[in-house]
Amino acid sequence: MLIAVYKELLSGRNKKESMRIKILTLLLLLAQAGWAQNLNVTEAELLGTWLHFSTSETLGGKEKALAPIEIKWTFEAGGRGTFSQKVSASGKAWLGPMDWSLEGSTIILDGRTRYTVVRSGKDAMVWENQKLGNFYHVRKLQ
């Protein structure tokens, strides 16, 4: 699709405009390649408790802190775990059981909620919320 847009933009342009479009297209392709890593997350990488500390509308976009809201997922071996959510500093956290599984780089919670890991690290990850289209920045607590 990007190639078709590129060709359409180049048709009828002078050399200077064409060069600018080529440079912009190259930069976009390089950025897309860097962001869209082909990750294969393992169960071992996911085990432990992860804190959702900020959200962004785009990958690499400005992050908005969640505090005082606190959201945590604890992934245990065998596809079991817990989900915890606290919506105010003085409120009590809600804690509930969850089932989880992995399909490549996609985390599936309770068979319906899907997060795709778009950046992976030992102690921090970025998950794309497949329903909302935004990005969850999470860090490992344990």
GROMACS .gro file of N, CA and C in nm:
model
  426
    1MET      N    1   0.082  -0.119   0.000
    1MET     CA    2   0.000   0.000   0.000
    1MET      C    3   0.087   0.126   0.000
    2LEU      N    4   0.192   0.125   0.079
    2LEU     CA    5   0.281   0.240   0.088
    2LEU      C    6   0.347   0.266  -0.048
    3ILE      N    7   0.378   0.161  -0.121
    3ILE     CA    8   0.440   0.176  -0.252
    3ILE      C    9   0.344   0.245  -0.349
    4ALA      N   10   0.215   0.208  -0.345
    4ALA     CA   11   0.116   0.270  -0.433
    4ALA      C   12   0.102   0.420  -0.402
    5VAL      N   13   0.098   0.455  -0.276
    5VAL     CA   14   0.090   0.595  -0.237
    5VAL      C   15   0.215   0.669  -0.283
    6TYR      N   16   0.329   0.607  -0.266
    6TYR     CA   17   0.458   0.663  -0.307
    6TYR      C   18   0.457   0.692  -0.457
    7LYS      N   19   0.415   0.596  -0.538
    7LYS     CA   20   0.412   0.614  -0.683
    7LYS      C   21   0.315   0.724  -0.724
    8GLU      N   22   0.201   0.730  -0.656
    8GLU     CA   23   0.102   0.835  -0.686
    8GLU      C   24   0.158   0.973  -0.653
    9LEU      N   25   0.227   0.983  -0.541
    9LEU     CA   26   0.286   1.111  -0.503
    9LEU      C   27   0.393   1.156  -0.601
   10LEU      N   28   0.468   1.062  -0.654
   10LEU     CA   29   0.577   1.096  -0.746
   10LEU      C   30   0.530   1.135  -0.885
   11SER      N   31   0.414   1.088  -0.925
   11SER     CA   32   0.367   1.118  -1.061
   11SER      C   33   0.339   1.268  -1.073
   12GLY      N   34   0.394   1.328  -1.177
   12GLY     CA   35   0.371   1.469  -1.203
   12GLY      C   36   0.448   1.565  -1.113
   13ARG      N   37   0.547   1.519  -1.041
   13ARG     CA   38   0.626   1.606  -0.953
   13ARG      C   39   0.757   1.645  -1.020
   14ASN      N   40   0.811   1.758  -0.979
   14ASN     CA   41   0.944   1.794  -1.029
   14ASN      C   42   1.049   1.718  -0.948
   15LYS      N   43   1.176   1.728  -0.991
   15LYS     CA   44   1.283   1.650  -0.928
   15LYS      C   45   1.300   1.683  -0.780
   16LYS      N   46   1.290   1.810  -0.744
   16LYS     CA   47   1.311   1.852  -0.605
   16LYS      C   48   1.200   1.795  -0.516
   17GLU      N   49   1.075   1.807  -0.561
   17GLU     CA   50   0.963   1.751  -0.484
   17GLU      C   51   0.974   1.599  -0.474
   18SER      N   52   1.012   1.535  -0.584
   18SER     CA   53   1.027   1.389  -0.585
   18SER      C   54   1.133   1.343  -0.486
   19MET      N   55   1.245   1.415  -0.479
   19MET     CA   56   1.351   1.379  -0.386
   19MET      C   57   1.304   1.392  -0.241
   20ARG      N   58   1.231   1.497  -0.211
   20ARG     CA   59   1.177   1.515  -0.076
   20ARG      C   60   1.084   1.401  -0.038
   21ILE      N   61   0.999   1.362  -0.131
   21ILE     CA   62   0.905   1.252  -0.106
   21ILE      C   63   0.981   1.121  -0.086
   22LYS      N   64   1.084   1.098  -0.165
   22LYS     CA   65   1.165   0.976  -0.151
   22LYS      C   66   1.233   0.971  -0.015
   23ILE      N   67   1.288   1.083   0.028
   23ILE     CA   68   1.355   1.089   0.159
   23ILE      C   69   1.255   1.065   0.270
   24LEU      N   70   1.140   1.131   0.264
   24LEU     CA   71   1.036   1.113   0.366
   24LEU      C   72   0.989   0.968   0.371
   25THR      N   73   0.969   0.908   0.254
   25THR     CA   74   0.925   0.769   0.248
   25THR      C   75   1.029   0.676   0.309
   26LEU      N   76   1.155   0.699   0.278
   26LEU     CA   77   1.263   0.618   0.335
   26LEU      C   78   1.266   0.629   0.487
   27LEU      N   79   1.252   0.751   0.538
   27LEU     CA   80   1.249   0.770   0.683
   27LEU      C   81   1.132   0.698   0.748
   28LEU      N   82   1.016   0.704   0.683
   28LEU     CA   83   0.898   0.634   0.736
   28LEU      C   84   0.918   0.483   0.735
   29LEU      N   85   0.976   0.430   0.629
   29LEU     CA   86   1.002   0.286   0.623
   29LEU      C   87   1.102   0.242   0.729
   30LEU      N   88   1.207   0.322   0.750
   30LEU     CA   89   1.305   0.289   0.854
   30LEU      C   90   1.242   0.293   0.992
   31ALA      N   91   1.159   0.393   1.018
   31ALA     CA   92   1.093   0.402   1.148
   31ALA      C   93   0.998   0.285   1.168
   32GLN      N   94   0.922   0.252   1.066
   32GLN     CA   95   0.828   0.141   1.075
   32GLN      C   96   0.901   0.010   1.101
   33ALA      N   97   1.011  -0.012   1.034
   33ALA     CA   98   1.089  -0.135   1.054
   33ALA      C   99   1.143  -0.144   1.195
   34GLY      N  100   1.185  -0.033   1.252
   34GLY     CA  101   1.238  -0.032   1.388
   34GLY      C  102   1.130  -0.055   1.491
   35TRP      N  103   1.011  -0.005   1.466
   35TRP     CA  104   0.902  -0.020   1.563
   35TRP      C  105   0.833  -0.154   1.554
   36ALA      N  106   0.821  -0.206   1.434
   36ALA     CA  107   0.745  -0.329   1.415
   36ALA      C  108   0.837  -0.450   1.421
   37GLN      N  109   0.901  -0.469   1.534
   37GLN     CA  110   0.988  -0.583   1.552
   37GLN      C  111   0.905  -0.712   1.545
   38ASN      N  112   0.963  -0.814   1.487
   38ASN     CA  113   0.896  -0.943   1.483
   38ASN      C  114   0.938  -1.018   1.609
   39LEU      N  115   0.861  -1.003   1.715
   39LEU     CA  116   0.896  -1.059   1.844
   39LEU      C  117   0.829  -1.194   1.864
   40ASN      N  118   0.896  -1.278   1.935
   40ASN     CA  119   0.836  -1.404   1.978
   40ASN      C  120   0.860  -1.412   2.128
   41VAL      N  121   0.760  -1.375   2.205
   41VAL     CA  122   0.771  -1.368   2.350
   41VAL      C  123   0.755  -1.508   2.407
   42THR      N  124   0.836  -1.541   2.505
   42THR     CA  125   0.825  -1.673   2.569
   42THR      C  126   0.755  -1.660   2.704
   43GLU      N  127   0.704  -1.771   2.751
   43GLU     CA  128   0.640  -1.774   2.883
   43GLU      C  129   0.739  -1.730   2.991
   44ALA      N  130   0.862  -1.776   2.981
   44ALA     CA  131   0.964  -1.743   3.081
   44ALA      C  132   0.985  -1.592   3.091
   45GLU      N  133   0.981  -1.520   2.978
   45GLU     CA  134   0.998  -1.375   2.979
   45GLU      C  135   0.881  -1.304   3.048
   46LEU      N  136   0.764  -1.362   3.037
   46LEU     CA  137   0.643  -1.298   3.088
   46LEU      C  138   0.617  -1.326   3.235
   47LEU      N  139   0.669  -1.436   3.288
   47LEU     CA  140   0.641  -1.473   3.426
   47LEU      C  141   0.683  -1.363   3.523
   48GLY      N  142   0.597  -1.338   3.623
   48GLY     CA  143   0.623  -1.234   3.722
   48GLY      C  144   0.512  -1.131   3.720
   49THR      N  145   0.533  -1.022   3.792
   49THR     CA  146   0.433  -0.916   3.803
   49THR      C  147   0.477  -0.796   3.720
   50TRP      N  148   0.385  -0.746   3.638
   50TRP     CA  149   0.409  -0.632   3.550
   50TRP      C  150   0.318  -0.517   3.588
   51LEU      N  151   0.375  -0.398   3.602
   51LEU     CA  152   0.302  -0.276   3.637
   51LEU      C  153   0.282  -0.192   3.512
   52HIS      N  154   0.159  -0.153   3.487
   52HIS     CA  155   0.126  -0.062   3.377
   52HIS      C  156   0.146   0.080   3.430
   53PHE      N  157   0.255   0.146   3.390
   53PHE     CA  158   0.287   0.277   3.448
   53PHE      C  159   0.253   0.395   3.358
   54SER      N  160   0.239   0.372   3.227
   54SER     CA  161   0.200   0.483   3.140
   54SER      C  162   0.138   0.428   3.011
   55THR      N  163   0.072   0.519   2.938
   55THR     CA  164   0.005   0.485   2.813
   55THR      C  165   0.043   0.589   2.709
   56SER      N  166   0.052   0.549   2.584
   56SER     CA  167   0.072   0.644   2.475
   56SER      C  168  -0.024   0.610   2.362
   57GLU      N  169  -0.060   0.712   2.285
   57GLU     CA  170  -0.153   0.691   2.173
   57GLU      C  171  -0.084   0.625   2.054
   58THR      N  172   0.046   0.649   2.041
   58THR     CA  173   0.124   0.591   1.932
   58THR      C  174   0.251   0.530   1.989
   59LEU      N  175   0.309   0.437   1.916
   59LEU     CA  176   0.435   0.379   1.958
   59LEU      C  177   0.542   0.486   1.946
   60GLY      N  178   0.609   0.514   2.054
   60GLY     CA  179   0.708   0.621   2.054
   60GLY      C  180   0.649   0.758   2.083
   61GLY      N  181   0.517   0.764   2.102
   61GLY     CA  182   0.451   0.892   2.130
   61GLY      C  183   0.464   0.933   2.275
   62LYS      N  184   0.412   1.050   2.306
   62LYS     CA  185   0.420   1.103   2.441
   62LYS      C  186   0.343   1.012   2.538
   63GLU      N  187   0.410   0.976   2.647
   63GLU     CA  188   0.350   0.887   2.746
   63GLU      C  189   0.272   0.967   2.850
   64LYS      N  190   0.158   0.912   2.889
   64LYS     CA  191   0.076   0.971   2.993
   64LYS      C  192   0.080   0.876   3.113
   65ALA      N  193   0.128   0.927   3.227
   65ALA     CA  194   0.139   0.845   3.348
   65ALA      C  195   0.001   0.802   3.398
   66LEU      N  196  -0.008   0.684   3.454
   66LEU     CA  197  -0.134   0.634   3.507
   66LEU      C  198  -0.159   0.673   3.651
   67ALA      N  199  -0.054   0.705   3.727
   67ALA     CA  200  -0.068   0.735   3.870
   67ALA      C  201  -0.178   0.838   3.891
   68PRO      N  202  -0.263   0.823   3.991
   68PRO     CA  203  -0.258   0.725   4.099
   68PRO      C  204  -0.322   0.590   4.066
   69ILE      N  205  -0.373   0.573   3.944
   69ILE     CA  206  -0.429   0.444   3.905
   69ILE      C  207  -0.314   0.343   3.899
   70GLU      N  208  -0.340   0.223   3.949
   70GLU     CA  209  -0.238   0.119   3.949
   70GLU      C  210  -0.297  -0.008   3.890
   71ILE      N  211  -0.238  -0.054   3.781
   71ILE     CA  212  -0.283  -0.176   3.716
   71ILE      C  213  -0.165  -0.272   3.710
   72LYS      N  214  -0.189  -0.396   3.755
   72LYS     CA  215  -0.083  -0.498   3.756
   72LYS      C  216  -0.137  -0.631   3.706
   73TRP      N  217  -0.050  -0.702   3.637
   73TRP     CA  218  -0.078  -0.839   3.596
   73TRP      C  219   0.032  -0.927   3.654
   74THR      N  220  -0.006  -1.039   3.715
   74THR     CA  221   0.092  -1.137   3.761
   74THR      C  222   0.072  -1.263   3.678
   75PHE      N  223   0.175  -1.297   3.602
   75PHE     CA  224   0.172  -1.415   3.516
   75PHE      C  225   0.243  -1.529   3.587
   76GLU      N  226   0.170  -1.638   3.606
   76GLU     CA  227   0.226  -1.758   3.668
   76GLU      C  228   0.240  -1.866   3.563
   77ALA      N  229   0.329  -1.961   3.587
   77ALA     CA  230   0.351  -2.071   3.495
   77ALA      C  231   0.221  -2.147   3.471
   78GLY      N  232   0.205  -2.198   3.350
   78GLY     CA  233   0.088  -2.279   3.319
   78GLY      C  234  -0.035  -2.199   3.279
   79GLY      N  235  -0.020  -2.071   3.253
   79GLY     CA  236  -0.133  -1.992   3.204
   79GLY      C  237  -0.229  -1.939   3.308
   80ARG      N  238  -0.188  -1.937   3.432
   80ARG     CA  239  -0.272  -1.880   3.540
   80ARG      C  240  -0.208  -1.751   3.586
   81GLY      N  241  -0.285  -1.670   3.660
   81GLY     CA  242  -0.231  -1.547   3.714
   81GLY      C  243  -0.339  -1.463   3.779
   82THR      N  244  -0.303  -1.338   3.809
   82THR     CA  245  -0.398  -1.246   3.871
   82THR      C  246  -0.389  -1.110   3.803
   83PHE      N  247  -0.499  -1.038   3.810
   83PHE     CA  248  -0.509  -0.902   3.759
   83PHE      C  249  -0.549  -0.815   3.877
   84SER      N  250  -0.480  -0.701   3.893
   84SER     CA  251  -0.508  -0.611   4.003
   84SER      C  252  -0.526  -0.470   3.948
   85GLN      N  253  -0.630  -0.401   4.000
   85GLN     CA  254  -0.654  -0.264   3.957
   85GLN      C  255  -0.696  -0.180   4.077
   86LYS      N  256  -0.628  -0.067   4.093
   86LYS     CA  257  -0.657   0.028   4.198
   86LYS      C  258  -0.680   0.163   4.130
   87VAL      N  259  -0.798   0.223   4.149
   87VAL     CA  260  -0.832   0.343   4.072
   87VAL      C  261  -0.808   0.475   4.145
   88SER      N  262  -0.769   0.471   4.271
   88SER     CA  263  -0.734   0.595   4.342
   88SER      C  264  -0.628   0.565   4.447
   89ALA      N  265  -0.558   0.669   4.490
   89ALA     CA  266  -0.451   0.651   4.588
   89ALA      C  267  -0.503   0.595   4.720
   90SER      N  268  -0.624   0.633   4.757
   90SER     CA  269  -0.678   0.587   4.884
   90SER      C  270  -0.767   0.464   4.871
   91GLY      N  271  -0.797   0.425   4.748
   91GLY     CA  272  -0.886   0.312   4.726
   91GLY      C  273  -0.819   0.179   4.745
   92LYS      N  274  -0.902   0.077   4.763
   92LYS     CA  275  -0.853  -0.059   4.778
   92LYS      C  276  -0.841  -0.122   4.639
   93ALA      N  277  -0.737  -0.198   4.620
   93ALA     CA  278  -0.714  -0.263   4.491
   93ALA      C  279  -0.813  -0.378   4.470
   94TRP      N  280  -0.864  -0.391   4.347
   94TRP     CA  281  -0.946  -0.504   4.309
   94TRP      C  282  -0.851  -0.610   4.255
   95LEU      N  283  -0.867  -0.733   4.299
   95LEU     CA  284  -0.780  -0.842   4.259
   95LEU      C  285  -0.865  -0.958   4.210
   96GLY      N  286  -0.832  -1.010   4.094
   96GLY     CA  287  -0.908  -1.122   4.040
   96GLY      C  288  -0.819  -1.218   3.965
   97PRO      N  289  -0.865  -1.342   3.953
   97PRO     CA  290  -0.786  -1.443   3.880
   97PRO      C  291  -0.794  -1.417   3.729
   98MET      N  292  -0.694  -1.463   3.656
   98MET     CA  293  -0.698  -1.455   3.510
   98MET      C  294  -0.628  -1.577   3.451
   99ASP      N  295  -0.673  -1.613   3.334
   99ASP     CA  296  -0.605  -1.714   3.253
   99ASP      C  297  -0.534  -1.639   3.141
  100TRP      N  298  -0.421  -1.690   3.098
  100TRP     CA  299  -0.350  -1.624   2.991
  100TRP      C  300  -0.282  -1.726   2.902
  101SER      N  301  -0.254  -1.682   2.779
  101SER     CA  302  -0.180  -1.765   2.684
  101SER      C  303  -0.104  -1.672   2.590
  102LEU      N  304  -0.014  -1.731   2.515
  102LEU     CA  305   0.067  -1.657   2.418
  102LEU      C  306   0.047  -1.715   2.279
  103GLU      N  307   0.034  -1.627   2.182
  103GLU     CA  308   0.035  -1.666   2.040
  103GLU      C  309   0.140  -1.579   1.974
  104GLY      N  310   0.263  -1.629   1.966
  104GLY     CA  311   0.373  -1.550   1.912
  104GLY      C  312   0.405  -1.435   2.007
  105SER      N  313   0.376  -1.313   1.963
  105SER     CA  314   0.401  -1.197   2.049
  105SER      C  315   0.272  -1.139   2.107
  106THR      N  316   0.162  -1.212   2.095
  106THR     CA  317   0.034  -1.164   2.147
  106THR      C  318  -0.003  -1.235   2.276
  107ILE      N  319  -0.029  -1.153   2.379
  107ILE     CA  320  -0.075  -1.203   2.509
  107ILE      C  321  -0.227  -1.204   2.505
  108ILE      N  322  -0.287  -1.318   2.539
  108ILE     CA  323  -0.433  -1.328   2.540
  108ILE      C  324  -0.476  -1.353   2.683
  109LEU      N  325  -0.557  -1.260   2.736
  109LEU     CA  326  -0.605  -1.270   2.873
  109LEU      C  327  -0.750  -1.316   2.874
  110ASP      N  328  -0.778  -1.419   2.951
  110ASP     CA  329  -0.913  -1.473   2.965
  110ASP      C  330  -0.980  -1.501   2.830
  111GLY      N  331  -0.900  -1.538   2.732
  111GLY     CA  332  -0.953  -1.579   2.602
  111GLY      C  333  -1.005  -1.466   2.515
  112ARG      N  334  -0.999  -1.340   2.561
  112ARG     CA  335  -1.057  -1.233   2.481
  112ARG      C  336  -0.974  -1.105   2.473
  113THR      N  337  -0.912  -1.063   2.579
  113THR     CA  338  -0.833  -0.940   2.577
  113THR      C  339  -0.697  -0.969   2.517
  114ARG      N  340  -0.658  -0.890   2.415
  114ARG     CA  341  -0.534  -0.917   2.343
  114ARG      C  342  -0.441  -0.797   2.348
  115TYR      N  343  -0.316  -0.824   2.387
  115TYR     CA  344  -0.210  -0.726   2.386
  115TYR      C  345  -0.095  -0.782   2.303
  116THR      N  346  -0.048  -0.706   2.206
  116THR     CA  347   0.066  -0.750   2.127
  116THR      C  348   0.191  -0.680   2.178
  117VAL      N  349   0.292  -0.759   2.212
  117VAL     CA  350   0.418  -0.704   2.260
  117VAL      C  351   0.491  -0.646   2.139
  118VAL      N  352   0.513  -0.513   2.141
  118VAL     CA  353   0.580  -0.447   2.029
  118VAL      C  354   0.723  -0.407   2.064
  119ARG      N  355   0.753  -0.403   2.192
  119ARG     CA  356   0.891  -0.384   2.239
  119ARG      C  357   0.907  -0.475   2.359
  120SER      N  358   1.016  -0.549   2.359
  120SER     CA  359   1.037  -0.645   2.465
  120SER      C  360   1.172  -0.624   2.530
  121GLY      N  361   1.174  -0.643   2.660
  121GLY     CA  362   1.298  -0.635   2.736
  121GLY      C  363   1.283  -0.716   2.863
  122LYS      N  364   1.392  -0.737   2.931
  122LYS     CA  365   1.391  -0.817   3.053
  122LYS      C  366   1.303  -0.753   3.161
  123ASP      N  367   1.311  -0.621   3.175
  123ASP     CA  368   1.240  -0.552   3.282
  123ASP      C  369   1.137  -0.450   3.235
  124ALA      N  370   1.122  -0.431   3.105
  124ALA     CA  371   1.025  -0.335   3.053
  124ALA      C  372   0.977  -0.381   2.915
  125MET      N  373   0.850  -0.354   2.887
  125MET     CA  374   0.791  -0.389   2.758
  125MET      C  375   0.691  -0.281   2.719
  126VAL      N  376   0.653  -0.283   2.592
  126VAL     CA  377   0.542  -0.202   2.543
  126VAL      C  378   0.444  -0.298   2.478
  127TRP      N  379   0.318  -0.290   2.524
  127TRP     CA  380   0.212  -0.376   2.471
  127TRP      C  381   0.112  -0.290   2.396
  128GLU      N  382   0.072  -0.333   2.277
  128GLU     CA  383  -0.033  -0.263   2.204
  128GLU      C  384  -0.167  -0.326   2.240
  129ASN      N  385  -0.259  -0.244   2.290
  129ASN     CA  386  -0.393  -0.290   2.323
  129ASN      C  387  -0.469  -0.306   2.191
  130GLN      N  388  -0.502  -0.430   2.154
  130GLN     CA  389  -0.564  -0.456   2.025
  130GLN      C  390  -0.705  -0.400   2.014
  131LYS      N  391  -0.774  -0.384   2.125
  131LYS     CA  392  -0.911  -0.330   2.122
  131LYS      C  393  -0.909  -0.178   2.110
  132LEU      N  394  -0.826  -0.112   2.189
  132LEU     CA  395  -0.824   0.035   2.193
  132LEU      C  396  -0.724   0.097   2.097
  133GLY      N  397  -0.621   0.020   2.058
  133GLY     CA  398  -0.521   0.071   1.966
  133GLY      C  399  -0.414   0.158   2.030
  134ASN      N  400  -0.415   0.169   2.162
  134ASN     CA  401  -0.309   0.248   2.227
  134ASN      C  402  -0.201   0.154   2.281
  135PHE      N  403  -0.100   0.213   2.345
  135PHE     CA  404   0.016   0.136   2.387
  135PHE      C  405   0.035   0.145   2.538
  136TYR      N  406   0.054   0.029   2.601
  136TYR     CA  407   0.075   0.021   2.745
  136TYR      C  408   0.225   0.003   2.771
  137HIS      N  409   0.281   0.091   2.850
  137HIS     CA  410   0.422   0.082   2.890
  137HIS      C  411   0.423   0.014   3.026
  138VAL      N  412   0.486  -0.101   3.032
  138VAL     CA  413   0.485  -0.183   3.155
  138VAL      C  414   0.628  -0.212   3.200
  139ARG      N  415   0.643  -0.231   3.329
  139ARG     CA  416   0.775  -0.270   3.382
  139ARG      C  417   0.755  -0.384   3.481
  140LYS      N  418   0.855  -0.469   3.487
  140LYS     CA  419   0.850  -0.588   3.572
  140LYS      C  420   0.884  -0.551   3.714
  141LEU      N  421   0.800  -0.596   3.808
  141LEU     CA  422   0.824  -0.569   3.949
  141LEU      C  423   0.897  -0.684   4.015
  142GLN      N  424   0.873  -0.805   3.974
  142GLN     CA  425   0.940  -0.921   4.033
  142GLN      C  426   0.960  -1.031   3.933
   0.00000   0.00000   0.00000
